[in-house]
PDB file of C-alpha atoms and ligand atoms in Angstrom:
ATOM      1  CA  VAL A   1      -6.890 -61.529   3.199  1.00  0.00           C
ATOM      2  CA  GLN A   2      -8.999 -59.309   0.782  1.00  0.00           C
ATOM      3  CA  LEU A   3     -12.516 -60.138   0.963  1.00  0.00           C
ATOM      4  CA  ALA A   4     -14.581 -60.070  -2.057  1.00  0.00           C
ATOM      5  CA  THR A   5     -17.210 -57.321  -2.351  1.00  0.00           C
ATOM      6  CA  ASP A   6     -20.835 -57.646  -2.761  1.00  0.00           C
ATOM      7  CA  ASP A   7     -20.451 -56.974  -6.622  1.00  0.00           C
ATOM      8  CA  GLU A   8     -18.159 -59.800  -7.000  1.00  0.00           C
ATOM      9  CA  ILE A   9     -19.924 -62.127  -5.032  1.00  0.00           C
ATOM     10  CA  GLY A  10     -22.853 -61.374  -7.089  1.00  0.00           C
ATOM     11  CA  ARG A  11     -21.018 -61.815 -10.257  1.00  0.00           C
ATOM     12  CA  MET A  12     -19.505 -65.294  -9.053  1.00  0.00           C
ATOM     13  CA  ALA A  13     -22.912 -66.550  -8.007  1.00  0.00           C
ATOM     14  CA  LYS A  14     -24.246 -65.435 -11.381  1.00  0.00           C
ATOM     15  CA  SER A  15     -21.508 -67.260 -13.204  1.00  0.00           C
ATOM     16  CA  PHE A  16     -22.013 -70.492 -10.810  1.00  0.00           C
ATOM     17  CA  ASN A  17     -25.667 -70.712 -11.634  1.00  0.00           C
ATOM     18  CA  SER A  18     -25.363 -70.322 -15.363  1.00  0.00           C
ATOM     19  CA  MET A  19     -22.584 -73.208 -15.153  1.00  0.00           C
ATOM     20  CA  ALA A  20     -24.917 -75.297 -13.281  1.00  0.00           C
ATOM     21  CA  SER A  21     -27.937 -74.686 -15.606  1.00  0.00           C
ATOM     22  CA  ALA A  22     -25.634 -75.423 -18.551  1.00  0.00           C
ATOM     23  CA  LEU A  23     -24.488 -78.946 -17.054  1.00  0.00           C
ATOM     24  CA  GLU A  24     -28.460 -79.318 -16.118  1.00  0.00           C
ATOM     25  CA  GLN A  25     -29.189 -79.089 -19.788  1.00  0.00           C
ATOM     26  CA  THR A  26     -26.511 -81.128 -21.170  1.00  0.00           C
ATOM     27  CA  GLU A  27     -27.656 -83.870 -18.659  1.00  0.00           C
ATOM     28  CA  GLN A  28     -31.414 -83.385 -19.927  1.00  0.00           C
ATOM     29  CA  GLN A  29     -30.113 -83.569 -23.561  1.00  0.00           C
ATOM     30  CA  ARG A  30     -28.085 -86.690 -22.669  1.00  0.00           C
ATOM     31  CA  LYS A  31     -31.151 -88.389 -21.154  1.00  0.00           C
ATOM     32  CA  ALA A  32     -33.319 -87.492 -23.885  1.00  0.00           C
ATOM     33  CA  LEU A  33     -30.776 -88.708 -26.476  1.00  0.00           C
ATOM     34  CA  TYR A  34     -30.887 -92.072 -24.589  1.00  0.00           C
ATOM     35  CA  ALA A  35     -34.518 -92.258 -24.534  1.00  0.00           C
ATOM     36  CA  ASP A  36     -34.616 -91.512 -28.303  1.00  0.00           C
ATOM     37  CA  ILE A  37     -31.999 -94.358 -28.869  1.00  0.00           C
ATOM     38  CA  VAL A  38     -33.900 -96.813 -26.915  1.00  0.00           C
ATOM     39  CA  HIS A  39     -37.134 -95.942 -28.756  1.00  0.00           C
ATOM     40  CA  GLU A  40     -35.740 -96.132 -32.174  1.00  0.00           C
ATOM     41  CA  LEU A  41     -34.076 -99.549 -31.398  1.00  0.00           C
ATOM     42  CA  ARG A  42     -37.046-101.028 -29.719  1.00  0.00           C
ATOM     43  CA  ASN A  43     -39.568-100.314 -32.463  1.00  0.00           C
ATOM     44  CA  PRO A  44     -38.159-102.291 -35.189  1.00  0.00           C
ATOM     45  CA  VAL A  45     -37.128-104.938 -32.668  1.00  0.00           C
ATOM     46  CA  THR A  46     -40.791-105.362 -31.478  1.00  0.00           C
ATOM     47  CA  VAL A  47     -42.407-105.553 -34.875  1.00  0.00           C
ATOM     48  CA  ALA A  48     -40.129-108.134 -36.106  1.00  0.00           C
ATOM     49  CA  ARG A  49     -40.116-110.240 -32.845  1.00  0.00           C
ATOM     50  CA  CYS A  50     -44.089-110.022 -32.902  1.00  0.00           C
ATOM     51  CA  ARG A  51     -44.141-111.484 -36.241  1.00  0.00           C
ATOM     52  CA  LEU A  52     -41.551-114.244 -35.480  1.00  0.00           C
ATOM     53  CA  GLU A  53     -43.493-115.345 -32.400  1.00  0.00           C
ATOM     54  CA  ALA A  54     -46.720-115.300 -34.045  1.00  0.00           C
ATOM     55  CA  MET A  55     -45.176-117.682 -36.757  1.00  0.00           C
ATOM     56  CA  LEU A  56     -43.472-119.947 -33.899  1.00  0.00           C
ATOM     57  CA  ASP A  57     -46.761-120.105 -31.931  1.00  0.00           C
ATOM     58  CA  GLY A  58     -49.008-121.130 -34.768  1.00  0.00           C
ATOM     59  CA  MET A  59     -46.193-123.120 -36.484  1.00  0.00           C
ATOM     60  CA  VAL A  60     -47.062-121.515 -39.827  1.00  0.00           C
ATOM     61  CA  ALA A  61     -44.995-119.986 -42.281  1.00  0.00           C
ATOM     62  CA  LEU A  62     -44.769-116.332 -42.677  1.00  0.00           C
ATOM     63  CA  SER A  63     -46.362-115.097 -45.863  1.00  0.00           C
ATOM     64  CA  PRO A  64     -44.017-113.191 -48.196  1.00  0.00           C
ATOM     65  CA  GLN A  65     -45.491-109.931 -46.984  1.00  0.00           C
ATOM     66  CA  GLU A  66     -44.806-110.837 -43.569  1.00  0.00           C
ATOM     67  CA  LEU A  67     -41.531-111.838 -44.331  1.00  0.00           C
ATOM     68  CA  LYS A  68     -40.877-108.677 -46.264  1.00  0.00           C
ATOM     69  CA  SER A  69     -42.084-106.487 -43.207  1.00  0.00           C
ATOM     70  CA  VAL A  70     -39.509-108.234 -40.738  1.00  0.00           C
ATOM     71  CA  HIS A  71     -36.893-107.453 -43.318  1.00  0.00           C
ATOM     72  CA  HIS A  72     -37.651-103.874 -43.626  1.00  0.00           C
ATOM     73  CA  GLU A  73     -37.618-103.616 -39.725  1.00  0.00           C
ATOM     74  CA  MET A  74     -34.242-105.388 -39.742  1.00  0.00           C
ATOM     75  CA  LEU A  75     -33.183-102.830 -42.378  1.00  0.00           C
ATOM     76  CA  MET A  76     -34.208 -99.804 -40.231  1.00  0.00           C
ATOM     77  CA  LEU A  77     -32.406-101.508 -37.338  1.00  0.00           C
ATOM     78  CA  SER A  78     -29.203-101.588 -39.166  1.00  0.00           C
ATOM     79  CA  ARG A  79     -29.452 -98.090 -40.578  1.00  0.00           C
ATOM     80  CA  VAL A  80     -29.958 -96.484 -37.043  1.00  0.00           C
ATOM     81  CA  ILE A  81     -27.200 -98.396 -35.700  1.00  0.00           C
ATOM     82  CA  THR A  82     -24.846 -97.515 -38.411  1.00  0.00           C
ATOM     83  CA  ASP A  83     -25.945 -94.049 -38.248  1.00  0.00           C
ATOM     84  CA  LEU A  84     -25.461 -94.085 -34.357  1.00  0.00           C
ATOM     85  CA  ARG A  85     -21.974 -95.678 -34.930  1.00  0.00           C
ATOM     86  CA  ASP A  86     -20.984 -92.636 -37.290  1.00  0.00           C
ATOM     87  CA  LEU A  87     -22.120 -90.088 -35.096  1.00  0.00           C
ATOM     88  CA  SER A  88     -20.677 -91.423 -31.893  1.00  0.00           C
ATOM     89  CA  LEU A  89     -17.359 -91.848 -33.911  1.00  0.00           C
ATOM     90  CA  ALA A  90     -17.502 -88.063 -35.180  1.00  0.00           C
ATOM     91  CA  GLY A  91     -18.659 -87.016 -31.744  1.00  0.00           C
ATOM     92  CA  ASN A  92     -15.356 -88.412 -30.079  1.00  0.00           C
ATOM     93  CA  GLY A  93     -13.188 -87.149 -32.960  1.00  0.00           C
ATOM     94  CA  GLN A  94     -12.621 -90.592 -34.252  1.00  0.00           C
ATOM     95  CA  LEU A  95     -14.426 -90.600 -37.588  1.00  0.00           C
ATOM     96  CA  THR A  96     -11.419 -90.581 -39.950  1.00  0.00           C
ATOM     97  CA  LEU A  97     -11.859 -89.415 -43.516  1.00  0.00           C
ATOM     98  CA  HIS A  98     -10.116 -91.225 -46.475  1.00  0.00           C
ATOM     99  CA  LYS A  99      -9.586 -88.285 -48.711  1.00  0.00           C
ATOM    100  CA  HIS A 100      -8.429 -88.604 -52.278  1.00  0.00           C
ATOM    101  CA  SER A 101      -8.223 -85.849 -54.991  1.00  0.00           C
ATOM    102  CA  MET A 102     -11.693 -85.877 -56.787  1.00  0.00           C
ATOM    103  CA  ASP A 103     -13.177 -84.972 -59.966  1.00  0.00           C
ATOM    104  CA  VAL A 104     -16.103 -83.256 -58.429  1.00  0.00           C
ATOM    105  CA  GLN A 105     -17.970 -82.886 -61.808  1.00  0.00           C
ATOM    106  CA  VAL A 106     -17.549 -86.491 -62.415  1.00  0.00           C
ATOM    107  CA  TRP A 107     -18.853 -87.493 -58.985  1.00  0.00           C
ATOM    108  CA  PHE A 108     -21.711 -85.059 -58.962  1.00  0.00           C
ATOM    109  CA  THR A 109     -23.211 -86.229 -62.178  1.00  0.00           C
ATOM    110  CA  LYS A 110     -23.102 -89.764 -60.956  1.00  0.00           C
ATOM    111  CA  ALA A 111     -24.427 -89.098 -57.641  1.00  0.00           C
ATOM    112  CA  VAL A 112     -27.558 -87.182 -59.154  1.00  0.00           C
ATOM    113  CA  GLU A 113     -28.130 -89.990 -61.588  1.00  0.00           C
ATOM    114  CA  GLU A 114     -28.377 -92.451 -58.933  1.00  0.00           C
ATOM    115  CA  PHE A 115     -31.607 -90.935 -57.851  1.00  0.00           C
ATOM    116  CA  GLN A 116     -33.160 -90.466 -61.055  1.00  0.00           C
ATOM    117  CA  ILE A 117     -35.309 -93.780 -60.987  1.00  0.00           C
ATOM    118  CA  LEU A 118     -36.228 -93.235 -57.387  1.00  0.00           C
ATOM    119  CA  ALA A 119     -37.625 -89.591 -58.182  1.00  0.00           C
ATOM    120  CA  GLU A 120     -39.226 -90.603 -61.498  1.00  0.00           C
ATOM    121  CA  GLY A 121     -41.075 -93.477 -59.708  1.00  0.00           C
ATOM    122  CA  LYS A 122     -42.626 -90.604 -57.402  1.00  0.00           C
ATOM    123  CA  GLY A 123     -43.465 -88.530 -60.411  1.00  0.00           C
ATOM    124  CA  ILE A 124     -40.720 -85.812 -59.461  1.00  0.00           C
ATOM    125  CA  GLN A 125     -38.661 -84.255 -62.025  1.00  0.00           C
ATOM    126  CA  LEU A 126     -35.079 -84.520 -60.924  1.00  0.00           C
ATOM    127  CA  SER A 127     -32.518 -82.157 -62.687  1.00  0.00           C
ATOM    128  CA  CYS A 128     -29.044 -81.058 -62.325  1.00  0.00           C
ATOM    129  CA  SER A 129     -27.086 -77.959 -63.246  1.00  0.00           C
ATOM    130  CA  MET A 130     -23.430 -77.504 -62.930  1.00  0.00           C
ATOM    131  CA  GLU A 131     -20.852 -74.536 -63.495  1.00  0.00           C
ATOM    132  CA  ARG A 132     -18.023 -75.447 -65.853  1.00  0.00           C
ATOM    133  CA  LYS A 133     -14.197 -75.790 -64.893  1.00  0.00           C
ATOM    134  CA  ILE A 134     -14.464 -76.765 -61.303  1.00  0.00           C
ATOM    135  CA  PRO A 135     -11.037 -77.665 -59.985  1.00  0.00           C
ATOM    136  CA  LYS A 136     -10.593 -81.003 -58.209  1.00  0.00           C
ATOM    137  CA  ILE A 137     -10.881 -81.118 -54.412  1.00  0.00           C
ATOM    138  CA  ASN A 138      -9.666 -83.484 -51.595  1.00  0.00           C
ATOM    139  CA  ALA A 139     -12.346 -85.343 -50.098  1.00  0.00           C
ATOM    140  CA  ASP A 140     -13.749 -88.656 -49.044  1.00  0.00           C
ATOM    141  CA  GLN A 141     -15.882 -89.864 -51.939  1.00  0.00           C
ATOM    142  CA  GLU A 142     -17.793 -92.524 -49.817  1.00  0.00           C
ATOM    143  CA  ARG A 143     -18.648 -89.702 -47.136  1.00  0.00           C
ATOM    144  CA  LEU A 144     -19.834 -87.303 -49.810  1.00  0.00           C
ATOM    145  CA  ASN A 145     -22.047 -89.856 -51.098  1.00  0.00           C
ATOM    146  CA  GLN A 146     -23.502 -90.415 -47.915  1.00  0.00           C
ATOM    147  CA  ILE A 147     -24.243 -86.470 -47.797  1.00  0.00           C
ATOM    148  CA  MET A 148     -25.728 -86.615 -51.010  1.00  0.00           C
ATOM    149  CA  ASN A 149     -27.994 -89.745 -50.300  1.00  0.00           C
ATOM    150  CA  ASN A 150     -29.137 -88.136 -47.032  1.00  0.00           C
ATOM    151  CA  LEU A 151     -30.199 -84.840 -48.703  1.00  0.00           C
ATOM    152  CA  LEU A 152     -31.664 -86.185 -51.913  1.00  0.00           C
ATOM    153  CA  SER A 153     -33.611 -88.898 -50.340  1.00  0.00           C
ATOM    154  CA  ASN A 154     -34.915 -86.459 -47.967  1.00  0.00           C
ATOM    155  CA  ALA A 155     -35.954 -83.959 -50.812  1.00  0.00           C
ATOM    156  CA  ILE A 156     -37.670 -86.825 -52.557  1.00  0.00           C
ATOM    157  CA  ARG A 157     -39.398 -88.015 -49.491  1.00  0.00           C
ATOM    158  CA  HIS A 158     -40.916 -84.575 -48.776  1.00  0.00           C
ATOM    159  CA  THR A 159     -41.722 -83.629 -52.249  1.00  0.00           C
ATOM    160  CA  SER A 160     -44.902 -84.919 -53.605  1.00  0.00           C
ATOM    161  CA  ASP A 161     -46.014 -86.088 -57.033  1.00  0.00           C
ATOM    162  CA  GLY A 162     -45.571 -83.324 -59.903  1.00  0.00           C
ATOM    163  CA  GLY A 163     -42.836 -81.596 -57.819  1.00  0.00           C
ATOM    164  CA  THR A 164     -39.429 -80.842 -58.921  1.00  0.00           C
ATOM    165  CA  ILE A 165     -35.912 -81.077 -57.380  1.00  0.00           C
ATOM    166  CA  LEU A 166     -32.864 -79.117 -58.753  1.00  0.00           C
ATOM    167  CA  VAL A 167     -29.449 -79.818 -57.719  1.00  0.00           C
ATOM    168  CA  SER A 168     -26.571 -77.506 -58.563  1.00  0.00           C
ATOM    169  CA  LEU A 169     -23.086 -77.405 -58.346  1.00  0.00           C
ATOM    170  CA  LEU A 170     -21.244 -74.007 -58.130  1.00  0.00           C
ATOM    171  CA  LYS A 171     -17.784 -72.292 -57.332  1.00  0.00           C
ATOM    172  CA  ASN A 172     -17.697 -69.730 -54.682  1.00  0.00           C
ATOM    173  CA  MET A 173     -14.701 -67.495 -54.060  1.00  0.00           C
ATOM    174  CA  ASP A 174     -15.057 -67.692 -50.206  1.00  0.00           C
ATOM    175  CA  LYS A 175     -16.623 -71.055 -49.426  1.00  0.00           C
ATOM    176  CA  GLY A 176     -15.192 -73.191 -52.164  1.00  0.00           C
ATOM    177  CA  ILE A 177     -17.463 -75.552 -54.023  1.00  0.00           C
ATOM    178  CA  ILE A 178     -21.270 -75.269 -53.053  1.00  0.00           C
ATOM    179  CA  VAL A 179     -23.877 -78.064 -53.637  1.00  0.00           C
ATOM    180  CA  SER A 180     -27.457 -77.009 -53.143  1.00  0.00           C
ATOM    181  CA  ILE A 181     -30.549 -79.321 -53.149  1.00  0.00           C
ATOM    182  CA  GLN A 182     -33.775 -77.336 -54.036  1.00  0.00           C
ATOM    183  CA  ASP A 183     -37.165 -79.074 -53.783  1.00  0.00           C
ATOM    184  CA  THR A 184     -40.550 -77.792 -54.246  1.00  0.00           C
ATOM    185  CA  GLY A 185     -41.586 -80.126 -51.019  1.00  0.00           C
ATOM    186  CA  SER A 186     -43.529 -79.280 -47.940  1.00  0.00           C
ATOM    187  CA  GLY A 187     -41.121 -76.879 -46.535  1.00  0.00           C
ATOM    188  CA  ILE A 188     -40.014 -76.435 -42.983  1.00  0.00           C
ATOM    189  CA  PRO A 189     -41.657 -74.029 -40.270  1.00  0.00           C
ATOM    190  CA  ALA A 190     -39.564 -71.183 -39.374  1.00  0.00           C
ATOM    191  CA  GLU A 191     -39.230 -72.191 -35.712  1.00  0.00           C
ATOM    192  CA  GLU A 192     -38.296 -75.619 -36.497  1.00  0.00           C
ATOM    193  CA  LEU A 193     -35.112 -74.624 -38.904  1.00  0.00           C
ATOM    194  CA  LYS A 194     -32.553 -74.110 -36.047  1.00  0.00           C
ATOM    195  CA  HIS A 195     -33.103 -77.720 -34.773  1.00  0.00           C
ATOM    196  CA  ILE A 196     -33.085 -79.387 -37.918  1.00  0.00           C
ATOM    197  CA  PHE A 197     -29.781 -80.626 -37.805  1.00  0.00           C
ATOM    198  CA  GLU A 198     -30.180 -82.060 -34.133  1.00  0.00           C
ATOM    199  CA  ARG A 199     -29.961 -85.972 -33.517  1.00  0.00           C
ATOM    200  CA  PHE A 200     -33.556 -87.428 -33.920  1.00  0.00           C
ATOM    201  CA  TYR A 201     -35.163 -84.023 -34.601  1.00  0.00           C
ATOM    202  CA  ARG A 202     -38.241 -84.434 -36.694  1.00  0.00           C
ATOM    203  CA  VAL A 203     -40.785 -81.922 -37.534  1.00  0.00           C
ATOM    204  CA  ASP A 204     -43.381 -84.696 -37.643  1.00  0.00           C
ATOM    205  CA  ARG A 205     -42.334 -87.583 -35.708  1.00  0.00           C
ATOM    206  CA  SER A 206     -44.965 -90.118 -36.504  1.00  0.00           C
ATOM    207  CA  ARG A 207     -45.128 -89.304 -40.262  1.00  0.00           C
ATOM    208  CA  SER A 208     -41.493 -89.327 -40.671  1.00  0.00           C
ATOM    209  CA  ARG A 209     -40.676 -92.940 -39.322  1.00  0.00           C
ATOM    210  CA  ASN A 210     -43.274 -94.395 -41.521  1.00  0.00           C
ATOM    211  CA  THR A 211     -41.599 -92.996 -44.431  1.00  0.00           C
ATOM    212  CA  GLY A 212     -38.438 -94.726 -43.627  1.00  0.00           C
ATOM    213  CA  GLY A 213     -36.203 -91.859 -41.871  1.00  0.00           C
ATOM    214  CA  THR A 214     -34.047 -92.313 -38.805  1.00  0.00           C
ATOM    215  CA  GLY A 215     -34.163 -88.697 -37.522  1.00  0.00           C
ATOM    216  CA  LEU A 216     -30.345 -88.740 -37.922  1.00  0.00           C
ATOM    217  CA  GLY A 217     -29.698 -88.133 -41.573  1.00  0.00           C
ATOM    218  CA  LEU A 218     -29.217 -84.351 -41.201  1.00  0.00           C
ATOM    219  CA  ALA A 219     -27.131 -84.653 -37.758  1.00  0.00           C
ATOM    220  CA  ILE A 220     -24.640 -86.778 -40.027  1.00  0.00           C
ATOM    221  CA  VAL A 221     -24.695 -84.498 -42.943  1.00  0.00           C
ATOM    222  CA  LYS A 222     -23.634 -81.872 -40.704  1.00  0.00           C
ATOM    223  CA  GLN A 223     -20.818 -83.819 -39.052  1.00  0.00           C
ATOM    224  CA  LEU A 224     -19.473 -85.114 -42.373  1.00  0.00           C
ATOM    225  CA  VAL A 225     -19.605 -81.580 -43.826  1.00  0.00           C
ATOM    226  CA  GLU A 226     -17.803 -79.954 -40.974  1.00  0.00           C
ATOM    227  CA  LEU A 227     -15.174 -82.773 -40.961  1.00  0.00           C
ATOM    228  CA  HIS A 228     -14.341 -81.640 -44.614  1.00  0.00           C
ATOM    229  CA  GLY A 229     -13.997 -78.147 -43.497  1.00  0.00           C
ATOM    230  CA  GLY A 230     -17.227 -77.107 -45.052  1.00  0.00           C
ATOM    231  CA  GLU A 231     -20.729 -75.681 -43.735  1.00  0.00           C
ATOM    232  CA  VAL A 232     -24.264 -76.659 -44.311  1.00  0.00           C
ATOM    233  CA  TRP A 233     -27.016 -74.413 -44.108  1.00  0.00           C
ATOM    234  CA  VAL A 234     -31.024 -74.592 -45.143  1.00  0.00           C
ATOM    235  CA  GLU A 235     -33.547 -72.178 -46.529  1.00  0.00           C
ATOM    236  CA  SER A 236     -37.179 -72.939 -46.435  1.00  0.00           C
ATOM    237  CA  GLN A 237     -40.494 -71.668 -46.901  1.00  0.00           C
ATOM    238  CA  ILE A 238     -43.588 -73.627 -45.794  1.00  0.00           C
ATOM    239  CA  GLY A 239     -45.573 -75.004 -48.622  1.00  0.00           C
ATOM    240  CA  LYS A 240     -42.840 -73.674 -51.238  1.00  0.00           C
ATOM    241  CA  GLY A 241     -40.094 -75.980 -50.456  1.00  0.00           C
ATOM    242  CA  SER A 242     -36.635 -76.140 -49.152  1.00  0.00           C
ATOM    243  CA  THR A 243     -32.987 -75.733 -50.119  1.00  0.00           C
ATOM    244  CA  PHE A 244     -30.158 -77.565 -48.280  1.00  0.00           C
ATOM    245  CA  SER A 245     -26.742 -76.370 -49.437  1.00  0.00           C
ATOM    246  CA  PHE A 246     -23.479 -77.516 -48.314  1.00  0.00           C
ATOM    247  CA  SER A 247     -19.784 -76.227 -49.121  1.00  0.00           C
ATOM    248  CA  LEU A 248     -16.474 -77.882 -49.479  1.00  0.00           C
ATOM    249  CA  PRO A 249     -13.384 -75.815 -49.377  1.00  0.00           C
ATOM    250  CA  MET A 250     -11.283 -75.924 -52.561  1.00  0.00           C
ATOM    251  CA  LYS A 251      -7.913 -76.482 -50.946  1.00  0.00           C
ATOM    252  CA  ASN A 252      -7.732 -78.814 -47.866  1.00  0.00           C
TER     253      ASN A 252
HETATM  254  P1  ADP B 301     -35.319 -87.981 -41.202  1.00  0.00           P
HETATM  255  O1  ADP B 301     -34.704 -89.551 -41.124  1.00  0.00           O
HETATM  256  O2  ADP B 301     -36.510 -88.095 -40.367  1.00  0.00           O
HETATM  257  O3  ADP B 301     -35.499 -87.544 -42.540  1.00  0.00           O
HETATM  258  P2  ADP B 301     -33.325 -86.141 -40.848  1.00  0.00           P
HETATM  259  O4  ADP B 301     -32.358 -85.771 -39.804  1.00  0.00           O
HETATM  260  O5  ADP B 301     -32.832 -86.616 -42.380  1.00  0.00           O
HETATM  261  O6  ADP B 301     -34.295 -87.207 -40.242  1.00  0.00           O
HETATM  262  O7  ADP B 301     -34.304 -84.846 -41.117  1.00  0.00           O
HETATM  263  C1  ADP B 301     -34.936 -84.212 -40.054  1.00  0.00           C
HETATM  264  C2  ADP B 301     -36.227 -83.792 -40.254  1.00  0.00           C
HETATM  265  O8  ADP B 301     -36.012 -82.591 -41.135  1.00  0.00           O
HETATM  266  C3  ADP B 301     -37.302 -84.655 -40.914  1.00  0.00           C
HETATM  267  O9  ADP B 301     -37.885 -85.478 -39.959  1.00  0.00           O
HETATM  268  C4  ADP B 301     -38.171 -83.623 -41.702  1.00  0.00           C
HETATM  269  O10 ADP B 301     -39.132 -83.239 -40.949  1.00  0.00           O
HETATM  270  C5  ADP B 301     -37.229 -82.352 -41.846  1.00  0.00           C
HETATM  271  N1  ADP B 301     -36.727 -82.509 -43.324  1.00  0.00           N
HETATM  272  C6  ADP B 301     -35.537 -82.761 -43.855  1.00  0.00           C
HETATM  273  N2  ADP B 301     -35.474 -82.479 -45.161  1.00  0.00           N
HETATM  274  C7  ADP B 301     -36.510 -82.079 -45.379  1.00  0.00           C
HETATM  275  C8  ADP B 301     -37.057 -81.593 -46.888  1.00  0.00           C
HETATM  276  N3  ADP B 301     -36.262 -81.720 -47.893  1.00  0.00           N
HETATM  277  N4  ADP B 301     -38.216 -80.998 -46.715  1.00  0.00           N
HETATM  278  C9  ADP B 301     -39.030 -80.904 -45.797  1.00  0.00           C
HETATM  279  N5  ADP B 301     -38.575 -81.373 -44.481  1.00  0.00           N
HETATM  280  C10 ADP B 301     -37.310 -81.762 -44.514  1.00  0.00           C
END
């Protein structure tokens, strides 16, 4: 029998400690995630329930405005549920992509066009630029739309009247194709950037919920881009704006 030296025991104790603290951290993250989910689901249900109960109590009809607000809460609820389902499927490796050969230029132009009215309505100038001769790629078009929708609606939400958003499509030797969404919005503080792709992470919790976010958009973007074999990243400067970019490999 060979006895462990003090050195070895020290090393083992250290490694057990770090395993225990990693487990503790995951457990804490799991608890925080549950708390966030409960909070997100409870909010819209409570608002809608109260309105409906007021109607039942008084036996009066809801005004169109009140009905609209109940409908809005229901929409929020289904968005959170769909987003959570996607994230949970992705986390279990069960989110399957339906890939087809795609003309990226056609898709890109259409995807940006769909946001023109929304941007104009907020007084934001939305424009796009595209490199020529981008080869076809194999990708799930619905999921690419979801990525683009999340990033563009964020850009619009965080940019004020008079701002601009430039969406570009480029070819890159190493990364494949790159889509960038550059806004002149509020920007994100440097210390927040590393958390921005986490589930339910919001720089300003209360404001973000009022503007219709679920706090899951970027977490989903990250999962979907990575499922395609790509990467997503962000550069931002407070007060100047943010640029979110993602790559998609050309051969997959
Ligand atoms: P949300 O539904 O709250 O928008 P996301 O996961 O899409 O959730 O984004 C997380 C947080 O990142 C947002 O709450 C916001 O604080 C910040 N954020 C995302 N996109 C931008 C942007 N273009 N400009 C400034 N902040 C942004």
